[in-house]
CSV table of C-alpha atoms in Angstrom, one decimal:
chain,number,residue,atom,x,y,z
A,820,MET,CA,185.7,153.3,116.7
A,821,SER,CA,184.3,149.8,116.4
A,822,ASN,CA,183.9,148.0,113.1
A,823,PHE,CA,181.3,145.7,114.6
A,824,LYS,CA,178.3,145.0,112.4
A,825,TYR,CA,175.0,143.4,113.3
A,826,LYS,CA,173.4,140.9,111.0
A,827,SER,CA,169.7,141.4,110.6
A,828,CYS,CA,166.8,140.9,108.2
A,829,LYS,CA,164.0,143.4,107.1
A,830,GLN,CA,161.4,140.7,107.6
A,831,LEU,CA,162.5,139.9,111.1
A,832,GLU,CA,162.5,143.6,111.9
A,833,SER,CA,159.0,144.5,110.6
A,834,SER,CA,157.0,141.5,109.2
A,835,LEU,CA,154.6,139.1,111.0
A,836,PHE,CA,153.0,136.0,109.5
A,837,LEU,CA,150.0,134.5,111.2
A,838,ALA,CA,149.7,130.7,110.7
A,839,PRO,CA,147.2,128.4,112.3
A,840,ASP,CA,149.5,127.2,115.1
A,841,GLU,CA,152.5,129.5,115.0
A,842,LEU,CA,153.6,133.1,114.3
A,843,ARG,CA,156.5,133.5,111.9
A,844,SER,CA,158.8,136.4,110.9
A,845,CYS,CA,159.1,135.2,107.3
A,846,CYS,CA,157.9,132.8,104.6
A,847,GLN,CA,161.2,132.4,102.8
A,848,ARG,CA,162.6,128.9,102.2
A,849,PHE,CA,166.1,128.1,101.1
A,850,PHE,CA,168.8,125.4,101.3
A,851,TYR,CA,172.0,125.8,103.3
A,852,ASN,CA,174.5,123.1,104.0
A,853,GLY,CA,172.1,120.5,102.6
A,854,LYS,CA,169.2,121.5,104.9
A,855,MET,CA,166.0,123.4,104.0
A,856,ARG,CA,165.7,126.4,106.2
A,857,GLY,CA,163.5,129.5,106.5
A,858,ASP,CA,160.0,130.0,107.6
A,859,ALA,CA,161.5,131.5,110.8
A,860,SER,CA,159.1,130.6,113.6
A,861,LEU,CA,158.7,133.2,116.3
A,862,LEU,CA,156.2,131.3,118.5
A,863,LYS,CA,154.5,127.9,118.4
A,864,VAL,CA,151.0,128.4,119.8
A,865,LYS,CA,149.1,125.7,121.6
A,866,LYS,CA,145.3,125.5,121.5
A,867,GLY,CA,143.8,128.1,123.7
A,868,GLN,CA,146.9,130.1,124.2
A,869,SER,CA,146.9,133.8,123.4
A,870,PRO,CA,150.2,135.2,122.1
A,871,THR,CA,150.9,138.7,123.2
A,872,PRO,CA,152.8,141.6,121.5
A,873,LYS,CA,155.4,141.3,124.2
A,874,GLN,CA,156.0,137.6,123.5
A,875,ILE,CA,156.4,138.5,119.8
A,876,LEU,CA,159.0,141.2,120.5
A,877,ASP,CA,160.9,138.8,122.8
A,878,ALA,CA,160.9,136.1,120.2
A,879,ARG,CA,162.2,138.6,117.6
A,880,GLU,CA,165.1,139.5,120.0
A,881,LYS,CA,165.8,135.8,120.5
A,882,ILE,CA,166.1,135.0,116.8
A,883,PHE,CA,168.2,138.2,116.3
A,884,GLU,CA,170.6,137.0,119.0
A,885,SER,CA,170.8,133.5,117.5
A,886,ILE,CA,171.7,135.1,114.1
A,887,GLN,CA,174.6,137.0,115.7
A,888,ASN,CA,176.0,133.7,117.0
A,889,GLU,CA,175.2,131.9,113.7
A,890,LYS,CA,173.0,129.5,115.7
A,891,SER,CA,169.7,130.1,114.0
A,892,ASP,CA,168.3,126.9,112.4
A,893,SER,CA,166.0,129.1,110.4
A,894,CYS,CA,168.1,132.0,109.3
A,895,THR,CA,171.8,131.0,109.0
A,896,GLY,CA,172.9,131.2,105.4
A,897,CYS,CA,169.8,133.2,104.2
A,898,HIS,CA,170.5,135.6,101.3
A,899,LEU,CA,168.2,138.2,102.9
A,900,LEU,CA,170.5,138.8,105.9
A,901,TYR,CA,172.3,142.1,105.8
A,902,GLU,CA,174.8,144.1,107.9
A,903,ARG,CA,173.9,147.2,109.9
A,904,ASP,CA,175.8,149.4,112.4
A,905,SER,CA,173.2,149.4,115.1
A,906,LYS,CA,170.8,146.9,116.7
A,907,PRO,CA,167.3,147.2,115.2
A,908,ASN,CA,164.4,148.6,117.2
A,909,PHE,CA,161.9,145.8,117.2
A,910,GLU,CA,159.4,148.0,118.9
A,911,SER,CA,159.2,150.3,115.8
A,912,GLY,CA,156.2,148.3,114.5
A,913,LEU,CA,155.2,146.2,111.5
A,914,ASP,CA,155.0,147.3,107.9
A,915,HIS,CA,154.0,143.9,106.5
A,916,LEU,CA,151.3,141.5,107.9
A,917,SER,CA,150.4,138.2,106.4
A,918,VAL,CA,147.1,136.6,107.6
A,919,GLU,CA,147.0,132.9,106.9
A,920,GLN,CA,145.5,131.7,110.1
A,921,HIS,CA,143.5,128.7,108.8
A,922,THR,CA,143.8,126.0,106.1
A,923,PHE,CA,140.2,125.7,104.9
A,924,CYS,CA,139.5,125.8,101.2
A,925,ASN,CA,136.5,125.0,99.0
A,926,LEU,CA,138.8,123.6,96.3
A,927,ARG,CA,141.3,120.7,96.1
A,928,CYS,CA,143.6,121.8,93.3
A,929,ASN,CA,146.0,119.0,92.2
A,930,TYR,CA,149.0,121.3,92.3
A,931,CYS,CA,148.3,122.5,95.8
A,932,SER,CA,149.4,121.2,99.2
A,933,ASP,CA,147.2,120.1,102.1
A,934,LEU,CA,149.2,122.8,104.0
A,935,PHE,CA,146.7,125.2,102.4
A,936,TYR,CA,143.5,123.0,102.6
A,937,GLY,CA,144.1,120.7,105.5
A,938,GLY,CA,141.3,122.1,107.6
A,939,LYS,CA,143.3,123.6,110.5
A,940,LYS,CA,141.6,126.2,112.6
A,941,PRO,CA,143.7,128.8,114.4
A,942,SER,CA,144.7,127.7,117.8
A,943,TYR,CA,144.6,131.2,119.2
A,944,ASN,CA,142.3,134.2,119.1
A,945,VAL,CA,143.4,136.0,115.8
A,946,VAL,CA,140.9,138.9,116.3
A,947,GLY,CA,142.2,139.4,119.9
A,948,LEU,CA,145.8,139.4,118.8
A,949,LEU,CA,145.3,141.9,116.0
A,950,ASN,CA,143.3,144.1,118.2
A,951,GLU,CA,146.1,144.1,120.8
A,952,LEU,CA,148.7,144.9,118.1
A,953,GLY,CA,146.5,147.7,117.0
A,954,LYS,CA,145.9,149.1,120.5
A,955,GLU,CA,149.6,149.1,121.3
A,956,GLY,CA,150.5,150.9,118.0
A,957,HIS,CA,152.4,148.0,116.4
A,958,ILE,CA,150.5,148.2,113.1
A,959,LYS,CA,150.2,151.9,112.8
A,960,ASN,CA,152.8,152.0,110.1
A,961,CYS,CA,151.6,148.8,108.4
A,962,LYS,CA,151.3,149.4,104.6
A,963,GLN,CA,150.5,145.9,103.3
A,964,VAL,CA,148.4,143.0,104.5
A,965,VAL,CA,148.4,139.8,102.6
A,966,TRP,CA,145.4,137.4,103.0
A,967,GLY,CA,145.9,133.8,102.3
A,968,GLY,CA,145.2,130.5,103.9
A,969,GLY,CA,143.2,128.4,102.8
A,970,GLU,CA,140.6,130.5,101.1
A,971,PRO,CA,140.6,133.8,103.1
A,972,THR,CA,136.9,134.5,102.4
A,973,LEU,CA,135.9,131.3,104.3
A,974,GLU,CA,137.0,133.0,107.5
A,975,LYS,CA,133.8,134.2,109.2
A,976,GLN,CA,135.6,137.2,110.6
A,977,PHE,CA,137.2,138.2,107.3
A,978,GLU,CA,135.3,141.5,106.8
A,979,ASN,CA,135.6,142.5,110.4
A,980,LEU,CA,139.3,141.8,110.5
A,981,VAL,CA,140.0,143.9,107.4
A,982,VAL,CA,138.0,146.8,108.9
A,983,ASP,CA,139.7,146.5,112.3
A,984,ILE,CA,143.2,146.4,110.8
A,985,ASN,CA,142.4,149.4,108.7
A,986,LYS,CA,141.4,151.4,111.7
A,987,ALA,CA,144.8,150.8,113.4
A,988,ALA,CA,147.1,150.8,110.3
A,989,SER,CA,148.7,153.4,108.0
A,990,PRO,CA,146.3,155.4,105.8
A,991,LYS,CA,148.5,154.1,102.9
A,992,ILE,CA,147.6,150.5,103.6
A,993,TYR,CA,146.5,148.1,101.0
A,994,HIS,CA,145.4,144.5,101.1
A,995,ARG,CA,146.3,141.7,98.7
A,996,VAL,CA,143.8,138.9,98.8
A,997,PHE,CA,144.7,135.5,97.4
A,998,THR,CA,141.3,134.1,96.6
A,999,ASN,CA,140.1,131.5,94.1
A,1000,SER,CA,137.0,133.7,93.5
A,1001,VAL,CA,134.8,130.6,93.0
A,1002,ARG,CA,132.2,131.8,95.5
A,1003,TYR,CA,130.7,135.3,95.7
A,1004,SER,CA,131.9,137.3,98.7
A,1005,ALA,CA,130.0,140.5,99.5
A,1006,ALA,CA,133.0,141.7,101.5
A,1007,ILE,CA,135.3,141.3,98.6
A,1008,ASP,CA,132.8,143.1,96.3
A,1009,LYS,CA,132.5,146.0,98.8
A,1010,PHE,CA,136.3,146.3,99.4
A,1011,LEU,CA,137.0,146.3,95.6
A,1012,LYS,CA,134.6,149.1,95.1
A,1013,GLN,CA,136.4,151.1,97.9
A,1014,ASN,CA,139.8,150.4,96.2
A,1015,LEU,CA,140.9,148.9,99.5
A,1016,ILE,CA,142.0,145.5,98.2
A,1017,LYS,CA,143.7,143.9,95.3
A,1018,ILE,CA,143.1,140.4,94.2
């Protein structure tokens, strides 16, 4: 009987982070051997490209293999890595989704970074990607969606995105919205009354 163990990470297995120009499997940052690592990038997305669920799965597999060989610039040395007896099934779907697809904000807080208010639009069709993930069943077990950015309510499709994700996700899903609450949002008001979101 083999004693071989695979190294893996729960976030790599079942989380997806949407940024303006890339898709990531985590948002952890840490130092290892004097180098900052983390924010494991699955795909860099050029303007007009449309990432597919298959590309996301392939990218997960690629990072997983690089972890086994200790060649992952993002993950080597991370405290979240753990050992398991079998290879994870990356097709089992997502349980955590983070939607931070733009960097528009109506404030300029002096403690913040322009990473969150630099005015970047998504370089890919976020609605299309989320719809594809929903159609193929990748978010049917998703229990948590985190909304950030930028100010998430500045996204014109914010309300529709929440509704579309809800249709395809677990009935136990809840949304955490990181908002500065400076401007009134009818969608936020409605979703709070439905107990669908937390701020």
